[in-house]
PDB file of C-alpha atoms in Angstrom:
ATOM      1  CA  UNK A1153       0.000   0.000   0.000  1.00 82.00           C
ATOM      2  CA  UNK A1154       2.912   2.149   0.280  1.00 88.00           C
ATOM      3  CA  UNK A1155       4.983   3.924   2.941  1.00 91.00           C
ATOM      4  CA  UNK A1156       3.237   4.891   6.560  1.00 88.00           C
ATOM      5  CA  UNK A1157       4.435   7.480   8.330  1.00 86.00           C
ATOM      6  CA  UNK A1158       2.938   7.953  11.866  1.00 82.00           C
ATOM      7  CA  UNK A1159       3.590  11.106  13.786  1.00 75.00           C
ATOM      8  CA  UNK A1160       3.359  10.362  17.779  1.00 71.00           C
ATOM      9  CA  UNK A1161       3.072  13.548  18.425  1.00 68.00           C
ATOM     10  CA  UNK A1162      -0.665  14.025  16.315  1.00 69.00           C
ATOM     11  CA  UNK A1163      -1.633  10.823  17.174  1.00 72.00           C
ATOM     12  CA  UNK A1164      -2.035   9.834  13.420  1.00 79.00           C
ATOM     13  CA  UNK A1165      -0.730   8.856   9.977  1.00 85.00           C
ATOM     14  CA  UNK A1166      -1.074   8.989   6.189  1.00 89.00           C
ATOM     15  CA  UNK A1167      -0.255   6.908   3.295  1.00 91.00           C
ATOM     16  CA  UNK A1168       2.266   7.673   0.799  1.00 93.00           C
ATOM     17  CA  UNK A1169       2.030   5.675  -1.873  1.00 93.00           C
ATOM     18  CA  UNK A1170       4.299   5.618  -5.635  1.00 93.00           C
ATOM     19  CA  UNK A1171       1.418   8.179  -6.935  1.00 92.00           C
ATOM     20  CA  UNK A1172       3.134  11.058  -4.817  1.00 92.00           C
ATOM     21  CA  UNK A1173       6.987   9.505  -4.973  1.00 93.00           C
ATOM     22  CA  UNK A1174       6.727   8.720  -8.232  1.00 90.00           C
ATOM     23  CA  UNK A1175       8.437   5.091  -8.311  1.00 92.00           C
ATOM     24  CA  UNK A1176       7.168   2.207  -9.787  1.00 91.00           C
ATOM     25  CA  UNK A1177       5.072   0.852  -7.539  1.00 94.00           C
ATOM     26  CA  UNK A1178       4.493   0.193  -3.731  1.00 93.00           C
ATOM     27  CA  UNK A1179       6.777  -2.648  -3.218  1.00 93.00           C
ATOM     28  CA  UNK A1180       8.935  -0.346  -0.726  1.00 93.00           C
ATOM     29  CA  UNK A1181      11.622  -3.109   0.487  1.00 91.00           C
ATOM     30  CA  UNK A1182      13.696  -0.632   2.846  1.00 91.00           C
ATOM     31  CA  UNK A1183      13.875   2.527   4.671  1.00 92.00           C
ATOM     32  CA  UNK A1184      16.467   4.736   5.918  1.00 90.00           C
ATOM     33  CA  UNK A1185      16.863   8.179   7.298  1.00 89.00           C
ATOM     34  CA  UNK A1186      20.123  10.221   6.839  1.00 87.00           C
ATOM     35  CA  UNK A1187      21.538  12.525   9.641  1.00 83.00           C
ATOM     36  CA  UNK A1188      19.905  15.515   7.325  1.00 84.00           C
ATOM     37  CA  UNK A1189      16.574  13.612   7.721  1.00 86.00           C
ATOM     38  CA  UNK A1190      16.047  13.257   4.092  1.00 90.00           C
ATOM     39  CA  UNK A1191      14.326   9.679   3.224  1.00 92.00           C
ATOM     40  CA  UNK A1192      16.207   6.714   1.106  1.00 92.00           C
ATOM     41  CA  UNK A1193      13.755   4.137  -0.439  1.00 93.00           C
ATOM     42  CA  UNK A1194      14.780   0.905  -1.542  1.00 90.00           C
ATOM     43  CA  UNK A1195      12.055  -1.144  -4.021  1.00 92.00           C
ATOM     44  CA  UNK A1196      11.652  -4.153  -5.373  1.00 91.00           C
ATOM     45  CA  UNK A1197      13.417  -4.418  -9.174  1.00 88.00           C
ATOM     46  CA  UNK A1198      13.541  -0.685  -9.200  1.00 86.00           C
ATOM     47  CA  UNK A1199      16.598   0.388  -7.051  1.00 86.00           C
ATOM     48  CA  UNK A1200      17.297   3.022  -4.183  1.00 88.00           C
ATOM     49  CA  UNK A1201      15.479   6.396  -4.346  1.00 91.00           C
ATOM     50  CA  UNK A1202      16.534   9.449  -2.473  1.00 91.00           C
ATOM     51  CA  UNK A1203      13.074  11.814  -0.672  1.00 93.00           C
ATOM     52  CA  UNK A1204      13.452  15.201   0.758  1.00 92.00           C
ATOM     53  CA  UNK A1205      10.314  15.891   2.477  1.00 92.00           C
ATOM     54  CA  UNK A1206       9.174  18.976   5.120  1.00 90.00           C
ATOM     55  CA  UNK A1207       6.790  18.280   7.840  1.00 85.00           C
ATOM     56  CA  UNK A1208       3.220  20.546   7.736  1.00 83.00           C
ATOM     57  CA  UNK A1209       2.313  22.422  10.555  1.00 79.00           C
ATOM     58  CA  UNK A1210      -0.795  19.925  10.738  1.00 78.00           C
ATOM     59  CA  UNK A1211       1.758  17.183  10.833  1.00 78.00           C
ATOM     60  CA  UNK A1212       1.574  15.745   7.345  1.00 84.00           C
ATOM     61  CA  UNK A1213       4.527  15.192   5.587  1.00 88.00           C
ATOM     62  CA  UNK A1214       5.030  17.089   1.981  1.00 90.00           C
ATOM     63  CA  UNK A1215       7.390  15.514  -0.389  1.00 92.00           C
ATOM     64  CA  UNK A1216       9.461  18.196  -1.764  1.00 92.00           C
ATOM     65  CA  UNK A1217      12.036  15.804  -4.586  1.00 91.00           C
ATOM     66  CA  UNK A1218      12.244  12.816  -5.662  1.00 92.00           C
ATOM     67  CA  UNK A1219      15.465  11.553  -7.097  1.00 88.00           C
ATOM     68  CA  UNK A1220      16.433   8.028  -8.060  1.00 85.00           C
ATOM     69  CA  UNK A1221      20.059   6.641  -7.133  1.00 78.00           C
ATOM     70  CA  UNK A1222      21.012   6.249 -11.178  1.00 65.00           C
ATOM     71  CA  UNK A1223      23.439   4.325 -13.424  1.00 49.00           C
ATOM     72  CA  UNK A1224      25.614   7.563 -13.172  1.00 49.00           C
ATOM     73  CA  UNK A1225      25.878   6.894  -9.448  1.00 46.00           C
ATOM     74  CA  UNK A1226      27.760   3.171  -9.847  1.00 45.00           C
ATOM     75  CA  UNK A1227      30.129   1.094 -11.658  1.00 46.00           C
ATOM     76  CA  UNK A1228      29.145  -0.792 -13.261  1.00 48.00           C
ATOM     77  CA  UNK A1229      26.149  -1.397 -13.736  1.00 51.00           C
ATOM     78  CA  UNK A1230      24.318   0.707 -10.942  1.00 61.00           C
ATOM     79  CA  UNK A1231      21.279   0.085  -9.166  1.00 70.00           C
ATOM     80  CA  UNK A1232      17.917   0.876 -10.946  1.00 70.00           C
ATOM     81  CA  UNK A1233      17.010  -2.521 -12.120  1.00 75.00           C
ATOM     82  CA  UNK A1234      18.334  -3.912  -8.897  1.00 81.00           C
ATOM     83  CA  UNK A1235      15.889  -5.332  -5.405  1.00 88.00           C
ATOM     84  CA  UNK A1236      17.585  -2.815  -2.531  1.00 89.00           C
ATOM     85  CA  UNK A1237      16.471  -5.019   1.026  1.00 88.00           C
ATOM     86  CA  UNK A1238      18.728  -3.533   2.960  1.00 88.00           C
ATOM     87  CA  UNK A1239      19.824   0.531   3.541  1.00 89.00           C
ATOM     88  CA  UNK A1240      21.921   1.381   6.479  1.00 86.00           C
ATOM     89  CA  UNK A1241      23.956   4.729   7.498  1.00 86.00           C
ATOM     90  CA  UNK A1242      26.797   3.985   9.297  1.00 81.00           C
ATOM     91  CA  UNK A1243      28.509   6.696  11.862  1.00 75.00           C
ATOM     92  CA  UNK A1244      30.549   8.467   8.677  1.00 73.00           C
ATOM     93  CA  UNK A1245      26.729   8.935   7.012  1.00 80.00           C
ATOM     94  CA  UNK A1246      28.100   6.461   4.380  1.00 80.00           C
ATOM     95  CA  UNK A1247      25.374   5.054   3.248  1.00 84.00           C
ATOM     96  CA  UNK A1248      25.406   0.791   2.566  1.00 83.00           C
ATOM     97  CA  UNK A1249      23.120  -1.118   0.404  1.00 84.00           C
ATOM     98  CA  UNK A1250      21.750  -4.862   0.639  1.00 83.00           C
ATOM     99  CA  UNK A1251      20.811  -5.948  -2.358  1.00 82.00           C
ATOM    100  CA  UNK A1252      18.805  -9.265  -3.646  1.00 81.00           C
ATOM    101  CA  UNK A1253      21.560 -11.454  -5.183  1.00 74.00           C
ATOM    102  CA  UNK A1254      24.145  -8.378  -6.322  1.00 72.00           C
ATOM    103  CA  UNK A1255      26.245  -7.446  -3.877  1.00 73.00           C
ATOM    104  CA  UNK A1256      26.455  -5.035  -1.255  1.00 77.00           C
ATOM    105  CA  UNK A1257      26.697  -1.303  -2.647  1.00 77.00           C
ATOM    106  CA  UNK A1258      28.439   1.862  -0.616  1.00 73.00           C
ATOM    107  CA  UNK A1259      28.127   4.831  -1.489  1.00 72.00           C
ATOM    108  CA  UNK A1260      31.246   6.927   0.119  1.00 64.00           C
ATOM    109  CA  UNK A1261      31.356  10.524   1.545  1.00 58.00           C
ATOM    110  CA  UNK A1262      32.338  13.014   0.223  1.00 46.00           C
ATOM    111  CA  UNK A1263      32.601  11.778  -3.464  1.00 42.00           C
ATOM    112  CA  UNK A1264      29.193  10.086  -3.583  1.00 39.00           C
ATOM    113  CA  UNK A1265      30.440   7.134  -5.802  1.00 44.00           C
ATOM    114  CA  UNK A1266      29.718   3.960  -5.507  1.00 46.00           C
ATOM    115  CA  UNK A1267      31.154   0.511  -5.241  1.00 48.00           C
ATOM    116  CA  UNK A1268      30.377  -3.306  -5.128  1.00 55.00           C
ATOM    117  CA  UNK A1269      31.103  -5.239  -2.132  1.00 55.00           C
ATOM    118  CA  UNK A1270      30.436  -8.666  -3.585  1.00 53.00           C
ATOM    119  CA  UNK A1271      32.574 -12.292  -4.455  1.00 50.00           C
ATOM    120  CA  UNK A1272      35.868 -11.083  -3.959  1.00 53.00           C
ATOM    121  CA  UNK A1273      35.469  -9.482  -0.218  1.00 55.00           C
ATOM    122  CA  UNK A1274      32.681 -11.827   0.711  1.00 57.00           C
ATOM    123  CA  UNK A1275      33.472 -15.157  -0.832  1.00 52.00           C
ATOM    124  CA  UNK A1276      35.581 -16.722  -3.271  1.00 52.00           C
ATOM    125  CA  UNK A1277      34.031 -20.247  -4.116  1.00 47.00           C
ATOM    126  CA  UNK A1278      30.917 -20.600  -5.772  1.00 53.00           C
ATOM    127  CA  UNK A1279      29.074 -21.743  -2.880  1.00 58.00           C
ATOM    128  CA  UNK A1280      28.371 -17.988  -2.453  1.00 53.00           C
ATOM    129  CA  UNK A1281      26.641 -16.899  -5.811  1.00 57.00           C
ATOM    130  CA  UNK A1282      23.851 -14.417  -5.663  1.00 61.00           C
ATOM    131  CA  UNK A1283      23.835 -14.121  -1.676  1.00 72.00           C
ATOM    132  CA  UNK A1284      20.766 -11.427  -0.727  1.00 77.00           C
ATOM    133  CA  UNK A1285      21.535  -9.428   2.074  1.00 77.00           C
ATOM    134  CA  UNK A1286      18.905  -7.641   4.739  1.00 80.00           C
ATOM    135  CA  UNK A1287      20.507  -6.836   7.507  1.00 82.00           C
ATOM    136  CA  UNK A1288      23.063  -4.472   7.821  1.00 84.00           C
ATOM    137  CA  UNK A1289      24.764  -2.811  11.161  1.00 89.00           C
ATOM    138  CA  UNK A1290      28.027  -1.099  12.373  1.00 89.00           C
ATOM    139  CA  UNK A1291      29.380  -1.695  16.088  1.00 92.00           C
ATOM    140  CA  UNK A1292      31.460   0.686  17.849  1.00 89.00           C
ATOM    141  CA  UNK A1293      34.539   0.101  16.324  1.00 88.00           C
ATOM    142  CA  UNK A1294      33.608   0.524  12.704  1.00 86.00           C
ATOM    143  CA  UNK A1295      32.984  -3.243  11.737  1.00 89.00           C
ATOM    144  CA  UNK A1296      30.054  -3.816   9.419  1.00 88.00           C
ATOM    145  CA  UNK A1297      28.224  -6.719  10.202  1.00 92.00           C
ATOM    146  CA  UNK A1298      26.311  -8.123   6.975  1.00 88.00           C
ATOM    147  CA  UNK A1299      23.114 -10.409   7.571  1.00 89.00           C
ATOM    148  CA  UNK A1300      22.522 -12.469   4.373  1.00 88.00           C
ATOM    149  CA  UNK A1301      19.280 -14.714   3.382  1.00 86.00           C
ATOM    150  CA  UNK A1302      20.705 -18.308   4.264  1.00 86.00           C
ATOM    151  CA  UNK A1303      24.440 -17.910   3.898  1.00 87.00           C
ATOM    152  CA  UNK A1304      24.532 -16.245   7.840  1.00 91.00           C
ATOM    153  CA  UNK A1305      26.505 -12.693   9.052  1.00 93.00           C
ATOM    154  CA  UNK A1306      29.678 -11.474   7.617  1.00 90.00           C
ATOM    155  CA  UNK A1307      32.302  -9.224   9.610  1.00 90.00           C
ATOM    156  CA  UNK A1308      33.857  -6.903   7.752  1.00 85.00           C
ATOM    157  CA  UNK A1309      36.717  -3.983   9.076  1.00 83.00           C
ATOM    158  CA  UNK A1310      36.385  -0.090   8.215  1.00 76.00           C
ATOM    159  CA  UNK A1311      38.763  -1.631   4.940  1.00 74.00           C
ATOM    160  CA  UNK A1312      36.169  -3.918   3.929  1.00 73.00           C
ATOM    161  CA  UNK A1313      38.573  -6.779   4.981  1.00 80.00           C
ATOM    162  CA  UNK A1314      36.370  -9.718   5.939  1.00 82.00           C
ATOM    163  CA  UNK A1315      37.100 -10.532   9.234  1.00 87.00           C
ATOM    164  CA  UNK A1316      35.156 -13.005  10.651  1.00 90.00           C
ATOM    165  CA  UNK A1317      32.105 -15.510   8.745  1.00 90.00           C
ATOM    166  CA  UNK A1318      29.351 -16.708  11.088  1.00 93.00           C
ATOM    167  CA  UNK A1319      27.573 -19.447  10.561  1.00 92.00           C
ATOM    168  CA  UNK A1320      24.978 -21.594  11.851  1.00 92.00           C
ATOM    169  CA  UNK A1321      26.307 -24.053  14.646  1.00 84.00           C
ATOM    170  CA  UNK A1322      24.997 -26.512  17.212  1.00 83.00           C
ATOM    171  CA  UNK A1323      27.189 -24.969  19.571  1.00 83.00           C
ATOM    172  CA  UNK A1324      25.202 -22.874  22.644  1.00 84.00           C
ATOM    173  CA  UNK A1325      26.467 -19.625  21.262  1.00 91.00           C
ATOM    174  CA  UNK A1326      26.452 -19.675  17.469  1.00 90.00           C
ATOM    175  CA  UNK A1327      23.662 -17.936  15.176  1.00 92.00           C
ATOM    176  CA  UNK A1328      20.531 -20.092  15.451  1.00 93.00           C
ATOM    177  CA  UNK A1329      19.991 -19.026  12.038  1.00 93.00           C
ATOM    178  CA  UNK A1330      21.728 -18.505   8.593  1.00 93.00           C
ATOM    179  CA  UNK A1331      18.378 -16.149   7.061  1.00 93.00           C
ATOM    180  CA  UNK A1332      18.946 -12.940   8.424  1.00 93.00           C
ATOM    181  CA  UNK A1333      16.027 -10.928   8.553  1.00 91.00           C
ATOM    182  CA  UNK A1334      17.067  -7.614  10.090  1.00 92.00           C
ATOM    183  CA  UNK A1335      19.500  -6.034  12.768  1.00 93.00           C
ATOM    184  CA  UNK A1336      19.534  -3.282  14.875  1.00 93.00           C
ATOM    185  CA  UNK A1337      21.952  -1.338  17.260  1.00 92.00           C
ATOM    186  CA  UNK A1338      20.505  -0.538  20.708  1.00 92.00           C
ATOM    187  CA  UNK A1339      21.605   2.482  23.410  1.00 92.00           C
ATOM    188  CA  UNK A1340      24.252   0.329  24.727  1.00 92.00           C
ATOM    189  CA  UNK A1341      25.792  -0.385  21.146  1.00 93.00           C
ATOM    190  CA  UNK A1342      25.011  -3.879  21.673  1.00 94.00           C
ATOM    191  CA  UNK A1343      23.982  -5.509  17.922  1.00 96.00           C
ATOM    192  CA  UNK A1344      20.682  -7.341  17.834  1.00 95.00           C
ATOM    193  CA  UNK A1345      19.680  -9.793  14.533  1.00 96.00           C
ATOM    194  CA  UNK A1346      16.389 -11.348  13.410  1.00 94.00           C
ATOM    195  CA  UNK A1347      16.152 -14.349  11.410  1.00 94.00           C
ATOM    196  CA  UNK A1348      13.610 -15.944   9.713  1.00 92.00           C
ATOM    197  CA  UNK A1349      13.092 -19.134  11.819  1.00 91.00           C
ATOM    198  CA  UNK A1350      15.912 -19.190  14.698  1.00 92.00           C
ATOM    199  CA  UNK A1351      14.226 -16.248  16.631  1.00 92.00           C
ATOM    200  CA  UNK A1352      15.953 -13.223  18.097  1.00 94.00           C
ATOM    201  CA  UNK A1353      19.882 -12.793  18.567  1.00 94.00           C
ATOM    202  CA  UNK A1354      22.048 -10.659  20.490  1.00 95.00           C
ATOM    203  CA  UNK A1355      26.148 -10.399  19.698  1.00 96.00           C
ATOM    204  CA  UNK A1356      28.687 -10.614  22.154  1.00 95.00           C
ATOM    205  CA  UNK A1357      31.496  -8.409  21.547  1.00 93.00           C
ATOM    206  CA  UNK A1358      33.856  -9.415  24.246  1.00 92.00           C
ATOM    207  CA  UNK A1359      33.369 -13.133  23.405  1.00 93.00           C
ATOM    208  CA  UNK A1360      32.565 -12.663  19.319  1.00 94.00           C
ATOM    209  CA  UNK A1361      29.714 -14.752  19.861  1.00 95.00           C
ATOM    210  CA  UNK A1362      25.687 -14.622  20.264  1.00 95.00           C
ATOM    211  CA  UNK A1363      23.582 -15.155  22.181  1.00 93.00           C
ATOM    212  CA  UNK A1364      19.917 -16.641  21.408  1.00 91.00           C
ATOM    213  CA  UNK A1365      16.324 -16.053  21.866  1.00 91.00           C
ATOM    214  CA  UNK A1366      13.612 -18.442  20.676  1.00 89.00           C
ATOM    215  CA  UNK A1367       9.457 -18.447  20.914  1.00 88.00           C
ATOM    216  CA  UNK A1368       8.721 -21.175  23.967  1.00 85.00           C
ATOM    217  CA  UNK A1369       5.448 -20.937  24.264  1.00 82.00           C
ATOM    218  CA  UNK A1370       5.632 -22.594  28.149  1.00 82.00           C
ATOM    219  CA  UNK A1371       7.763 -19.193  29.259  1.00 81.00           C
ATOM    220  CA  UNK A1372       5.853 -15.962  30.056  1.00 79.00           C
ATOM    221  CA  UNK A1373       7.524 -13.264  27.847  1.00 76.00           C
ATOM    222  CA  UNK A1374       9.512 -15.209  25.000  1.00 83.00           C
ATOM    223  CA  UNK A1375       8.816 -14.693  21.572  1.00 87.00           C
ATOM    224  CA  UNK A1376       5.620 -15.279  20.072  1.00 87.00           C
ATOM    225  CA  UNK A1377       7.644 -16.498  17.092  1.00 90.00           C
ATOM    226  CA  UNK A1378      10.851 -17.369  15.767  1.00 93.00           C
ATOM    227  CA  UNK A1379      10.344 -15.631  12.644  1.00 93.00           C
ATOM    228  CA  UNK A1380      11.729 -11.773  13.465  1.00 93.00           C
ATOM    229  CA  UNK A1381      10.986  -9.316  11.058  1.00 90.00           C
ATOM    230  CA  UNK A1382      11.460  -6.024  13.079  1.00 90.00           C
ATOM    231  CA  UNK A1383      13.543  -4.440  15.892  1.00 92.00           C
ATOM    232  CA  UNK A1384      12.834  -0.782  17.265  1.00 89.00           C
ATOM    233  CA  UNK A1385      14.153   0.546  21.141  1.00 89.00           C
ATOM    234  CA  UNK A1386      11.694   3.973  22.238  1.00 88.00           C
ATOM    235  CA  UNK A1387      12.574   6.715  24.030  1.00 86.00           C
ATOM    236  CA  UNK A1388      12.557   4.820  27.503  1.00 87.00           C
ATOM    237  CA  UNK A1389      15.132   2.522  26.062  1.00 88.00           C
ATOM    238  CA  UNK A1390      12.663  -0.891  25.492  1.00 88.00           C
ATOM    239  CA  UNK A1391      13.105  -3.307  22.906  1.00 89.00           C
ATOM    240  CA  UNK A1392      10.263  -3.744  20.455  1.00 90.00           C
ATOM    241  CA  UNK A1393      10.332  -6.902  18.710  1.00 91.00           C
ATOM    242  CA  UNK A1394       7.630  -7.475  15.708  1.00 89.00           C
ATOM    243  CA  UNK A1395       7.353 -10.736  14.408  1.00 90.00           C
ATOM    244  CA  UNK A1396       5.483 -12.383  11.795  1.00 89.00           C
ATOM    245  CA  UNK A1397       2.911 -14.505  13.212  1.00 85.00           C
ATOM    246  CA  UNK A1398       3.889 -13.803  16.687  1.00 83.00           C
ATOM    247  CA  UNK A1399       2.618 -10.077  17.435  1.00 81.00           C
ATOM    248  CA  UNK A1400       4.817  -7.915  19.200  1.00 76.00           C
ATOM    249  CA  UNK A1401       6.915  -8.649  22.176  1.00 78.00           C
ATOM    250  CA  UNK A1402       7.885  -5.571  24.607  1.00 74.00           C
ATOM    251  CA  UNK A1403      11.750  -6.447  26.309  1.00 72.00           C
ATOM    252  CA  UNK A1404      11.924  -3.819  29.381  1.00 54.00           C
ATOM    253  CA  UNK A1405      14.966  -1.448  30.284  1.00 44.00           C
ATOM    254  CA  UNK A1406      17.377  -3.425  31.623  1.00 40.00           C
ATOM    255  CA  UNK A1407      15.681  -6.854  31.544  1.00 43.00           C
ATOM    256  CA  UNK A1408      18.030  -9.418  29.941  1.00 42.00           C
ATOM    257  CA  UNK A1409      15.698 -12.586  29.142  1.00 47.00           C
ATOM    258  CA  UNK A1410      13.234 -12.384  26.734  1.00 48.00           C
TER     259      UNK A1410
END
């Protein structure tokens, strides 16, 4: 139907839908927000768009431009045919793209180029062809952690060296799941990943591991499902979890189980 924005502050939303944006269609796949609040889009087979908008004093939000991210922005091939699933801004307001099957995209302050981070950073045999990436985050120290559909989380240094490949293991503290659904960075900087059917996971910095938290429908406040598709803290610092069959689970500040 398009893209939802609710204000808290009026108590309601609107649609915006391709009509006013003036993309293809409604399949919205991604959405970031740059430190200058101006809206990236990523769609389904259409590529990244970048929306400066200006908020009404009755709250509603007027789009102002519309601008897609173009051939002329990437080598080679660019990114207006492509599926964007992921957009992410790290703490330089670089701004990285997940794609569906090509690659992961940057495009680098101050020249506003792009480039492909694909085969020869992230794998080298051909066991990683077409990987599709969702989730994408940045700890403290610069690393970029990438979430992939079935092929787990790469680790990657501020040199796009590829650091570390985690995988699903049987082992208490490995990802419970290769799909990667989404990630998030809370107040504390700690990294938090949803998959599609191993539930909700938190990294470990000191230890380079995870830890793991699964629907059990015999303990009061677990998941309602393993499938996470969304992770959001508030202003008082609680964890909103949205999953996709499960509702929406509320974590506490400072509770530690879930």
């Amino acid at each position: 139907n398009g893209l939802f924005p609710f204000r808290r502050g009026h108590g309601k939303g609107q649609w915006i839908t391709a009509a006013t944006l003036h993309t293809p269609h409604n399949h919205y796949l991604s959405v970031a927000l740059s430190s200058k609040q101006d809206l990236y889009l990523g769609i389904l087979d259409g590529g990244g768009y970048h929306v400066t908008f200006e908020e009404g004093t009755d709250g509603r939000i007027n789009i102002k431009k519309v601008a897609q991210l173009s051939n002329a922005d990437s080598t080679p091939n660019g990114l207006t045919k492509r599926s964007i699933t992921s957009l992410f801004f790290d703490r330089d307001q670089n701004l990285w793209v997940g794609s569906y099957g090509d690659g992961v995209f940057l495009i680098a302050k101050p020249i506003y180029q792009f480039f492909n981070l694909h085969k020869s950073q992230l794998s080298n045999t051909n066991e990683y062809q077409n990987i599709r990436f969702y989730g994408l985050i940045e700890d403290t120290t610069g690393n970029l952690f990438v979430g992939t559909d079935g092929h787990g989380i790469f680790k990657l240094d501020h040199r796009n060296n590829l650091l570390n490949h985690y995988k699903k293991e049987k082992s208490a503290h490995g990802l419970s799941d290769n799909a990667i659904i989404t990630a998030f960075k809370d107040h504390k900087n700690q990294l938090w990943f949803g998959t599609y059917r191993g539930g909700l996971m938190r990294y470990n910095a000191e230890a380079d591991n995870f830890t793991s938290f699964s629907a059990n429908p015999t303990k009061e406040g677990s998941l309602g499902a393993n499938d996470v598709r969304v992770i959001y803290e508030d202003k008082k610092n609680q964890l909103w979890i949205g999953t996709n069959g499960g509702g929406l689970l509320l974590n506490g500040t400072g509770t530690q189980t879930i």
